[in-house]
Tab-separated table of C-alpha atoms and ligand atoms in Angstrom:
chain	number	residue	atom	x	y	z
A	1	MET	CA	221.300	-38.840	218.909
A	2	GLU	CA	222.222	-40.996	221.835
A	3	ARG	CA	224.062	-39.169	224.636
A	4	LEU	CA	226.251	-40.914	226.922
A	5	THR	CA	227.678	-39.414	230.064
A	6	ILE	CA	229.805	-40.627	232.969
A	7	ILE	CA	229.862	-38.742	236.280
A	8	LYS	CA	232.634	-39.367	238.495
A	9	CYS	CA	231.671	-38.863	242.133
A	10	GLY	CA	234.031	-38.018	245.024
A	11	LYS	CA	231.333	-39.174	247.369
A	12	LEU	CA	227.937	-40.451	246.541
A	13	TYR	CA	224.552	-40.180	248.658
A	14	ASP	CA	222.092	-42.055	246.339
A	15	GLY	CA	218.894	-41.485	248.502
A	16	ILE	CA	218.651	-44.838	249.227
A	17	HIS	CA	221.492	-45.891	251.533
A	18	ASP	CA	222.469	-43.969	254.595
A	19	GLU	CA	226.027	-43.480	253.741
A	20	LEU	CA	228.435	-41.711	251.424
A	21	GLN	CA	229.899	-44.228	248.929
A	22	GLU	CA	233.321	-43.392	247.650
A	23	ASN	CA	234.622	-43.393	243.949
A	24	MET	CA	231.439	-44.289	242.408
A	25	GLN	CA	230.518	-43.421	238.872
A	26	ILE	CA	227.146	-42.805	237.188
A	27	LEU	CA	226.539	-43.865	233.542
A	28	ILE	CA	223.774	-41.844	231.953
A	29	ARG	CA	222.230	-42.546	228.663
A	30	SER	CA	220.060	-40.049	227.018
A	31	GLY	CA	218.991	-38.328	230.233
A	32	LYS	CA	218.317	-41.683	232.246
A	33	ILE	CA	220.604	-43.253	234.657
A	34	GLU	CA	221.925	-46.494	233.252
A	35	GLU	CA	224.124	-47.608	235.899
A	36	VAL	CA	225.713	-46.591	239.239
A	37	THR	CA	228.976	-48.511	239.811
A	38	GLY	CA	232.392	-48.713	241.368
A	39	SER	CA	233.991	-49.393	238.072
A	40	THR	CA	236.384	-46.669	236.469
A	41	GLU	CA	235.798	-47.640	233.083
A	42	VAL	CA	234.570	-45.254	230.489
A	43	PRO	CA	232.610	-46.336	227.612
A	44	GLU	CA	233.633	-45.153	224.203
A	45	GLY	CA	232.175	-41.845	223.240
A	46	ALA	CA	230.979	-41.006	226.765
A	47	GLU	CA	231.475	-37.288	227.965
A	48	VAL	CA	233.198	-37.556	231.374
A	49	ILE	CA	231.996	-35.189	234.121
A	50	ASP	CA	234.637	-35.204	236.943
A	51	LEU	CA	232.963	-34.377	240.248
A	52	SER	CA	235.453	-36.344	242.169
A	53	HIS	CA	236.240	-33.243	244.519
A	54	LEU	CA	232.474	-33.092	245.232
A	55	THR	CA	229.559	-34.794	247.025
A	56	VAL	CA	227.066	-36.011	244.515
A	57	THR	CA	223.316	-36.533	245.734
A	58	PRO	CA	220.111	-36.638	243.907
A	59	GLY	CA	218.573	-33.317	242.646
A	60	MET	CA	217.086	-31.901	245.695
A	61	ILE	CA	213.398	-31.330	246.091
A	62	ASP	CA	211.540	-28.635	248.262
A	63	ALA	CA	208.147	-29.721	249.172
A	64	HIS	CA	206.815	-26.315	250.554
A	65	VAL	CA	207.337	-23.200	248.407
A	66	HIS	CA	205.135	-20.263	247.367
A	67	MET	CA	206.516	-19.107	244.049
A	68	ASP	CA	204.294	-16.274	243.100
A	69	TYR	CA	205.940	-13.236	244.427
A	70	ARG	CA	209.580	-11.721	243.769
A	71	ASP	CA	210.858	-10.623	246.819
A	72	TRP	CA	209.771	-11.503	250.431
A	73	HIS	CA	210.610	-8.011	251.833
A	74	ARG	CA	207.773	-6.786	249.671
A	75	ILE	CA	205.368	-9.638	249.760
A	76	ARG	CA	202.527	-7.737	250.999
A	77	GLU	CA	202.882	-4.890	248.637
A	78	GLU	CA	203.228	-7.061	245.785
A	79	VAL	CA	199.683	-8.433	246.226
A	80	TYR	CA	198.216	-5.598	244.246
A	81	GLN	CA	201.263	-3.628	243.090
A	82	THR	CA	202.111	-6.318	240.566
A	83	SER	CA	199.901	-7.757	237.895
A	84	GLU	CA	198.945	-11.399	237.361
A	85	GLU	CA	201.357	-11.529	234.617
A	86	MET	CA	204.199	-10.381	236.721
A	87	LYS	CA	203.236	-12.875	239.504
A	88	THR	CA	203.508	-15.626	236.755
A	89	LEU	CA	206.894	-14.274	235.770
A	90	ALA	CA	207.924	-14.585	239.479
A	91	VAL	CA	207.011	-18.247	239.512
A	92	LEU	CA	209.336	-18.833	236.639
A	93	ASN	CA	211.834	-16.794	238.170
A	94	CYS	CA	211.731	-19.004	241.360
A	95	ALA	CA	211.738	-22.033	239.318
A	96	GLN	CA	214.981	-20.935	237.587
A	97	LYS	CA	216.748	-19.916	240.584
A	98	ALA	CA	215.696	-23.046	242.635
A	99	LEU	CA	217.208	-25.208	239.942
A	100	ALA	CA	220.475	-23.123	240.111
A	101	HIS	CA	220.607	-23.743	243.715
A	102	GLY	CA	220.491	-27.545	243.271
A	103	PHE	CA	216.661	-28.117	243.670
A	104	THR	CA	215.329	-29.984	240.556
A	105	SER	CA	211.772	-30.146	241.753
A	106	VAL	CA	209.557	-28.106	243.944
A	107	ARG	CA	206.104	-28.231	245.323
A	108	HIS	CA	203.996	-25.086	244.978
A	109	MET	CA	201.758	-24.796	248.047
A	110	GLY	CA	199.154	-22.417	246.926
A	111	ASN	CA	199.485	-18.777	245.775
A	112	ILE	CA	200.292	-16.246	248.198
A	113	ASN	CA	199.712	-13.304	245.886
A	114	ALA	CA	198.289	-14.381	242.647
A	115	PHE	CA	194.561	-15.010	242.145
A	116	GLY	CA	194.719	-17.466	238.983
A	117	TYR	CA	196.577	-20.357	237.572
A	118	GLY	CA	199.880	-18.885	236.107
A	119	VAL	CA	201.855	-21.612	238.156
A	120	VAL	CA	200.112	-24.297	235.976
A	121	ASP	CA	201.351	-22.593	232.892
A	122	VAL	CA	204.812	-22.210	234.031
A	123	ARG	CA	204.834	-26.138	235.143
A	124	ASN	CA	203.590	-26.965	231.617
A	125	ALA	CA	206.114	-24.594	229.781
A	126	ILE	CA	208.903	-25.968	231.728
A	127	ASN	CA	207.764	-29.617	231.157
A	128	GLN	CA	207.514	-28.753	227.434
A	129	GLY	CA	210.942	-27.322	227.422
A	130	MET	CA	210.103	-23.758	226.639
A	131	PHE	CA	211.932	-22.612	229.716
A	132	HIS	CA	214.469	-24.199	232.023
A	133	GLY	CA	213.722	-24.460	235.671
A	134	ALA	CA	212.767	-26.695	238.513
A	135	ARG	CA	210.138	-29.265	237.827
A	136	ILE	CA	206.806	-27.930	239.536
A	137	ILE	CA	204.197	-29.944	241.247
A	138	CYS	CA	201.394	-27.363	242.239
A	139	ALA	CA	198.311	-26.634	244.133
A	140	PRO	CA	197.379	-23.300	242.403
A	141	LEU	CA	195.288	-22.003	245.017
A	142	SER	CA	194.708	-23.155	248.716
A	143	LEU	CA	191.211	-23.607	249.810
A	144	CYS	CA	190.232	-21.562	252.882
A	145	THR	CA	187.539	-19.644	254.588
A	146	ALA	CA	186.710	-15.868	255.192
A	147	GLY	CA	189.299	-14.342	257.416
A	148	SER	CA	191.397	-17.377	257.618
A	149	HIS	CA	195.292	-17.699	257.137
A	150	GLY	CA	194.618	-18.236	253.458
A	151	ASP	CA	192.404	-15.114	253.093
A	152	ALA	CA	194.986	-12.441	252.133
A	153	SER	CA	192.491	-9.821	252.720
A	154	GLN	CA	192.789	-10.515	256.536
A	155	SER	CA	195.361	-7.879	256.654
A	156	TYR	CA	193.053	-5.232	255.453
A	157	ALA	CA	190.186	-6.100	257.712
A	158	GLY	CA	190.257	-2.555	259.094
A	159	ASN	CA	188.782	-1.264	255.997
A	160	PHE	CA	186.006	-3.638	255.278
A	161	ARG	CA	185.344	-2.427	251.790
A	162	VAL	CA	188.764	-3.028	250.487
A	163	SER	CA	188.950	-6.232	252.407
A	164	ALA	CA	185.880	-7.441	250.847
A	165	VAL	CA	186.930	-6.662	247.189
A	166	LEU	CA	190.251	-8.635	247.827
A	167	GLN	CA	188.341	-11.569	249.543
A	168	ASN	CA	186.005	-11.938	246.701
A	169	MET	CA	189.023	-11.997	244.208
A	170	LYS	CA	190.152	-15.464	245.629
A	171	PRO	CA	188.086	-18.092	243.899
A	172	ALA	CA	188.881	-20.618	246.567
A	173	CYS	CA	187.786	-18.943	249.533
A	174	GLY	CA	184.284	-19.809	250.646
A	175	CYS	CA	182.012	-21.737	253.013
A	176	GLY	CA	180.228	-24.802	253.542
A	177	SER	CA	180.912	-28.503	252.173
A	178	ASP	CA	179.111	-27.739	248.799
A	179	PHE	CA	181.436	-24.965	248.225
A	180	PHE	CA	184.398	-27.028	248.994
A	181	VAL	CA	183.407	-29.977	246.993
A	182	ASN	CA	183.199	-27.643	243.846
A	183	ALA	CA	186.357	-25.805	244.910
A	184	VAL	CA	188.281	-29.180	244.873
A	185	ARG	CA	186.859	-30.171	241.327
A	186	GLU	CA	187.748	-26.620	240.133
A	187	GLN	CA	191.418	-26.895	241.283
A	188	VAL	CA	191.716	-30.352	239.603
A	189	LYS	CA	189.874	-28.939	236.450
A	190	TYR	CA	192.389	-26.122	236.264
A	191	GLY	CA	195.477	-28.228	236.500
A	192	ALA	CA	196.147	-28.850	240.283
A	193	ASP	CA	198.393	-31.618	241.074
A	194	PHE	CA	197.048	-31.840	244.656
A	195	ILE	CA	194.853	-30.000	247.032
A	196	LYS	CA	196.271	-27.744	249.673
A	197	ILE	CA	193.773	-26.325	252.503
A	198	MET	CA	194.134	-23.896	255.349
A	199	ALA	CA	192.911	-25.821	258.408
A	200	THR	CA	194.054	-23.429	261.339
A	201	GLY	CA	195.266	-19.923	261.644
A	202	GLY	CA	198.945	-19.033	261.338
A	203	PHE	CA	202.008	-17.022	262.549
A	204	PHE	CA	202.410	-14.567	259.823
A	205	THR	CA	198.861	-13.515	259.674
A	206	PRO	CA	197.934	-10.615	261.685
A	207	ASN	CA	194.365	-11.448	263.230
A	208	ASP	CA	194.219	-15.083	263.872
A	209	THR	CA	195.869	-17.732	266.067
A	210	PRO	CA	197.676	-21.009	265.087
A	211	LEU	CA	195.320	-22.811	267.260
A	212	GLN	CA	192.175	-21.381	265.735
A	213	LYS	CA	190.071	-23.869	263.775
A	214	GLN	CA	189.203	-22.315	260.386
A	215	MET	CA	187.461	-25.099	258.674
A	216	ASN	CA	184.574	-27.100	260.193
A	217	ASP	CA	184.413	-30.940	260.152
A	218	ASP	CA	181.910	-31.045	257.105
A	219	GLU	CA	184.094	-28.929	255.170
A	220	LEU	CA	187.124	-30.797	255.936
A	221	GLU	CA	185.612	-34.140	255.053
A	222	ALA	CA	184.051	-32.843	252.030
A	223	VAL	CA	187.531	-31.621	250.760
A	224	ILE	CA	189.333	-35.043	251.543
A	225	ARG	CA	186.594	-37.338	250.260
A	226	THR	CA	186.114	-35.413	246.904
A	227	ALA	CA	189.893	-35.257	246.364
A	228	HIS	CA	190.344	-38.810	246.872
A	229	GLU	CA	187.301	-39.584	244.568
A	230	LEU	CA	189.202	-37.622	241.985
A	231	GLY	CA	192.425	-39.543	242.537
A	232	THR	CA	194.322	-36.802	244.157
A	233	THR	CA	195.850	-35.890	247.562
A	234	VAL	CA	195.280	-33.400	250.284
A	235	THR	CA	197.695	-31.793	252.685
A	236	ALA	CA	196.838	-28.897	255.247
A	237	HIS	CA	198.474	-25.910	256.604
A	238	VAL	CA	198.001	-26.705	260.437
A	239	TYR	CA	199.398	-26.199	263.674
A	240	ALA	CA	196.923	-27.378	266.473
A	241	PRO	CA	197.182	-31.008	267.451
A	242	GLU	CA	193.511	-31.635	267.733
A	243	MET	CA	193.061	-30.527	264.106
A	244	MET	CA	195.870	-32.880	262.957
A	245	GLN	CA	194.277	-35.753	264.538
A	246	THR	CA	190.916	-34.703	263.240
A	247	MET	CA	192.036	-34.769	259.690
A	248	LEU	CA	194.388	-37.816	260.114
A	249	LYS	CA	191.146	-39.813	261.239
A	250	MET	CA	189.439	-38.517	257.943
A	251	GLY	CA	192.311	-40.051	255.842
A	252	ILE	CA	194.283	-36.819	255.052
A	253	ASP	CA	197.492	-37.682	253.108
A	254	GLY	CA	199.927	-35.296	254.952
A	255	CYS	CA	200.319	-31.990	256.909
A	256	GLU	CA	202.531	-29.037	256.644
A	257	HIS	CA	204.222	-27.336	259.711
A	258	GLY	CA	202.609	-29.192	262.591
A	259	SER	CA	204.879	-27.086	264.858
A	260	LEU	CA	202.637	-27.615	268.064
A	261	MET	CA	203.061	-31.189	267.754
A	262	ASP	CA	202.582	-33.429	270.785
A	263	GLU	CA	203.399	-37.180	271.442
A	264	GLU	CA	199.824	-38.489	271.029
A	265	THR	CA	199.504	-36.679	267.663
A	266	ALA	CA	203.076	-37.880	266.452
A	267	ALA	CA	201.897	-41.501	267.379
A	268	MET	CA	198.792	-41.066	265.113
A	269	PHE	CA	201.159	-39.936	262.061
A	270	GLU	CA	203.303	-42.857	262.537
A	271	GLU	CA	200.314	-45.258	262.825
A	272	LYS	CA	198.633	-43.887	259.670
A	273	GLY	CA	201.869	-43.507	257.712
A	274	ALA	CA	200.856	-39.835	256.829
A	275	TYR	CA	203.660	-37.392	256.022
A	276	LEU	CA	204.687	-34.149	257.741
A	277	VAL	CA	206.576	-31.294	256.064
A	278	PRO	CA	207.665	-29.473	259.194
A	279	THR	CA	209.175	-26.268	257.867
A	280	PHE	CA	211.552	-25.526	260.938
A	281	CYS	CA	213.500	-22.635	259.731
A	282	PRO	CA	210.767	-19.799	259.775
A	283	TYR	CA	210.280	-20.403	263.633
A	284	ASP	CA	213.914	-20.975	264.413
A	285	GLU	CA	214.495	-17.499	266.432
A	286	ALA	CA	211.634	-18.623	268.535
A	287	VAL	CA	212.912	-22.299	269.079
A	288	HIS	CA	216.541	-21.230	269.515
A	289	TYR	CA	215.423	-18.173	271.432
A	290	ASP	CA	217.103	-15.034	270.082
A	291	PRO	CA	215.304	-11.868	271.091
A	292	GLU	CA	217.675	-9.823	268.977
A	293	LYS	CA	216.738	-11.585	265.757
A	294	LEU	CA	213.168	-11.534	266.636
A	295	LYS	CA	213.123	-7.765	266.746
A	296	ASP	CA	213.764	-7.644	262.924
A	297	LYS	CA	210.404	-9.644	262.210
A	298	GLN	CA	207.218	-8.170	261.249
A	299	PRO	CA	205.401	-7.067	264.524
A	300	GLU	CA	202.288	-9.601	264.536
A	301	PHE	CA	204.659	-12.494	263.382
A	302	ARG	CA	207.134	-11.546	266.190
A	303	ALA	CA	204.306	-11.290	268.779
A	304	LYS	CA	203.114	-14.689	267.953
A	305	LEU	CA	206.474	-16.352	267.909
A	306	GLU	CA	207.125	-14.737	271.479
A	307	LEU	CA	203.844	-16.241	272.712
A	308	TYR	CA	204.254	-19.698	271.400
A	309	LYS	CA	208.025	-20.156	271.663
A	310	ASP	CA	207.893	-22.806	274.566
A	311	ARG	CA	205.109	-24.813	272.634
A	312	LEU	CA	207.245	-24.536	269.471
A	313	THR	CA	210.434	-25.859	271.180
A	314	GLU	CA	208.576	-28.652	272.550
A	315	GLY	CA	206.820	-29.521	269.276
A	316	ARG	CA	210.139	-29.362	267.623
A	317	LYS	CA	211.561	-31.916	269.913
A	318	VAL	CA	208.452	-34.178	269.557
A	319	ILE	CA	208.984	-34.060	265.766
A	320	VAL	CA	212.731	-34.884	265.830
A	321	ASN	CA	212.340	-37.777	268.116
A	322	SER	CA	209.450	-39.300	266.257
A	323	GLN	CA	209.426	-41.765	263.475
A	324	ILE	CA	207.227	-39.509	261.301
A	325	LYS	CA	207.681	-39.829	257.648
A	326	LEU	CA	209.467	-36.292	257.232
A	327	GLY	CA	209.500	-34.252	254.059
A	328	TYR	CA	211.929	-31.369	253.505
A	329	GLY	CA	210.128	-28.056	252.932
A	330	THR	CA	210.886	-24.392	253.398
A	331	ASP	CA	207.769	-21.920	253.317
A	332	PHE	CA	210.135	-18.953	252.911
A	333	VAL	CA	207.624	-16.029	252.930
A	334	ALA	CA	209.291	-13.902	255.803
A	335	ASN	CA	212.918	-14.910	256.262
A	336	HIS	CA	214.637	-15.816	253.063
A	337	GLN	CA	213.725	-15.813	249.285
A	338	ASN	CA	211.740	-18.663	248.178
A	339	TYR	CA	214.480	-20.383	246.164
A	340	GLU	CA	216.998	-20.345	248.936
A	341	SER	CA	215.873	-23.786	250.090
A	342	GLY	CA	219.269	-24.734	251.739
A	343	TRP	CA	218.575	-22.654	254.766
A	344	GLU	CA	216.261	-25.406	255.965
A	345	TYR	CA	219.227	-27.785	256.271
A	346	ASP	CA	220.761	-25.513	258.675
A	347	ALA	CA	217.504	-25.569	260.876
A	348	TRP	CA	217.303	-29.368	260.877
A	349	MET	CA	220.864	-29.742	261.606
A	350	ARG	CA	220.733	-27.355	264.624
A	351	SER	CA	217.823	-29.125	265.801
A	352	GLY	CA	219.702	-32.385	266.273
A	353	MET	CA	218.492	-34.064	263.215
A	354	ASP	CA	220.585	-36.829	261.567
A	355	PRO	CA	221.961	-35.573	258.205
A	356	PHE	CA	220.965	-38.739	256.454
A	357	ARG	CA	217.410	-38.394	257.778
A	358	ILE	CA	217.442	-34.688	256.237
A	359	LEU	CA	218.867	-35.770	252.916
A	360	LYS	CA	216.359	-38.566	252.675
A	361	ALA	CA	213.589	-36.212	253.439
A	362	ALA	CA	214.724	-33.888	250.626
A	363	THR	CA	215.195	-36.651	248.084
A	364	LYS	CA	213.398	-39.997	248.308
A	365	THR	CA	210.717	-38.999	250.627
A	366	ASN	CA	209.951	-35.854	248.941
A	367	ALA	CA	209.875	-37.417	245.508
A	368	GLU	CA	207.003	-39.996	247.179
A	369	ILE	CA	205.197	-36.831	248.609
A	370	LEU	CA	205.317	-35.092	245.224
A	371	GLY	CA	204.267	-38.334	243.646
A	372	ILE	CA	207.194	-38.233	241.296
A	373	ASP	CA	209.302	-41.133	242.854
A	374	SER	CA	208.691	-43.355	239.855
A	375	PHE	CA	211.534	-41.223	238.003
A	376	THR	CA	213.444	-39.043	240.459
A	377	GLY	CA	214.373	-38.708	243.981
A	378	THR	CA	217.079	-41.274	243.912
A	379	ILE	CA	220.559	-42.107	241.965
A	380	GLU	CA	219.476	-45.684	240.700
A	381	LYS	CA	218.946	-47.312	237.398
A	382	GLY	CA	216.010	-46.235	235.461
A	383	LYS	CA	215.529	-42.871	237.198
A	384	ASN	CA	215.973	-39.642	235.363
A	385	ALA	CA	219.347	-37.976	235.851
A	386	ASP	CA	218.449	-35.321	238.364
A	387	ILE	CA	221.731	-34.777	240.012
A	388	ALA	CA	223.255	-32.167	242.287
A	389	ALA	CA	226.743	-31.923	243.662
A	390	TRP	CA	228.084	-29.978	246.650
A	391	GLY	CA	231.497	-28.762	247.658
A	392	ARG	CA	230.951	-28.490	251.505
A	393	ASP	CA	230.692	-31.403	253.983
A	394	LEU	CA	227.017	-32.421	254.232
A	395	LEU	CA	227.677	-34.474	257.219
A	396	THR	CA	229.013	-31.634	259.364
A	397	ASP	CA	228.498	-28.170	257.731
A	398	SER	CA	224.993	-27.003	258.158
A	399	GLY	CA	225.321	-24.499	255.330
A	400	ALA	CA	226.468	-27.088	252.884
A	401	LEU	CA	223.076	-27.184	251.044
A	402	LEU	CA	223.342	-23.326	250.235
A	403	ASP	CA	226.346	-23.904	248.067
A	404	CYS	CA	225.520	-25.938	244.993
A	405	ALA	CA	228.395	-26.703	242.861
A	406	PHE	CA	226.740	-28.658	240.075
A	407	VAL	CA	223.275	-29.447	238.885
A	408	MET	CA	221.804	-31.564	236.333
A	409	LYS	CA	218.101	-32.212	235.371
A	410	ASP	CA	216.824	-34.879	232.878
A	411	GLY	CA	220.515	-35.330	231.965
A	412	ILE	CA	221.279	-31.696	231.058
A	413	VAL	CA	223.713	-29.532	232.972
A	414	TYR	CA	222.554	-26.069	234.329
A	415	GLN	CA	224.419	-23.159	235.694
A	416	THR	CA	224.644	-22.946	239.395
A	417	GLU	CA	224.263	-19.955	241.694
A	418	SER	CA	225.446	-19.570	245.401
A	419	GLY	CA	223.652	-17.482	247.682
A	420	SER	CA	225.277	-18.588	251.030
A	421	ASP	CA	226.367	-16.097	253.786
A	422	LEU	CA	226.424	-19.064	256.311
B	1	ZN	ZN1	203.125	-22.290	253.375
């Protein structure tokens, strides 16, 4: 049976115009947006959802989540204290919570803890209507080399037998261009929507540095070429500017973090049209230097944040002042739960980012990055009715995206949940 719904919006950000339009209404027919109008007419038989006290936006999108663990406080223990099945259930839990927080789509950036493809099954189960939850676009396993940021066994390098066993459990960890050609093909075979690589070291891993080059040029080139041959895209975990430049020249589609950005590299992003998902929040205590808050961090993570704080601060400025195509992503593995995606809004606002640029990143641009912009990311005729609404002022209140007041995905309304303490 055909369903007709009218949403009355107090204010409307449609993902296209940098403005909040007043007194608009959205007509939805069987899960699709049919009309966005200033008219107040209600067609016969239409159900009216009155959001005239709220700001209505497209359903938000988080372009950088890791969904395969339950609680970030125990993220390292969960690697082997929980089964693959439990890790898969954690993915489902994250997708359901993300939806309840107003995020109708998320991009899974490689497992942190799981060694298999449970995220693909959860993605498919949600798409088939078996469970409700945010729509998932996924790279199940990130491709990486031994001892790299993507090799979780790095933390156990002090016991090489244990570490070797763990390293061998991860199928996409290896060496040489042939290995990586095959690894890309395997990821696609088992259901990857895109390819994620670990190009440099990281902040959260104990024994490497964010400047360390962890894949060589042959390996990088093999991944990017093979992914493009198969019609998919590649993004990289990367901090070092030289490494970003190398990959941009090879035609990589986008990068994650990029936190040590410099002017020259930013200009190359702009010229190539490649996107960056800068994930500000995890480095915030270093950028807005707060030694008290840094004390709570896990020791190796804290030491690196201290060491790189000036470069992180400089890189943040370069990113904010650039014209790079920015996506909104959180990467919460060490400071918030993986579905509390609204925290990143606060980090962008406090870095001086224009709120409309953040909103566009989290909607229209992210839909493009995820490859789902043909049917979501904006509120306009023909798109799926993925819609969220917020009670707090998105233009002035940096915590506004933590308090979702209404969420609809594909025209169906779901229960919201608020986790804000900001
Ligand atoms: Zn990440």
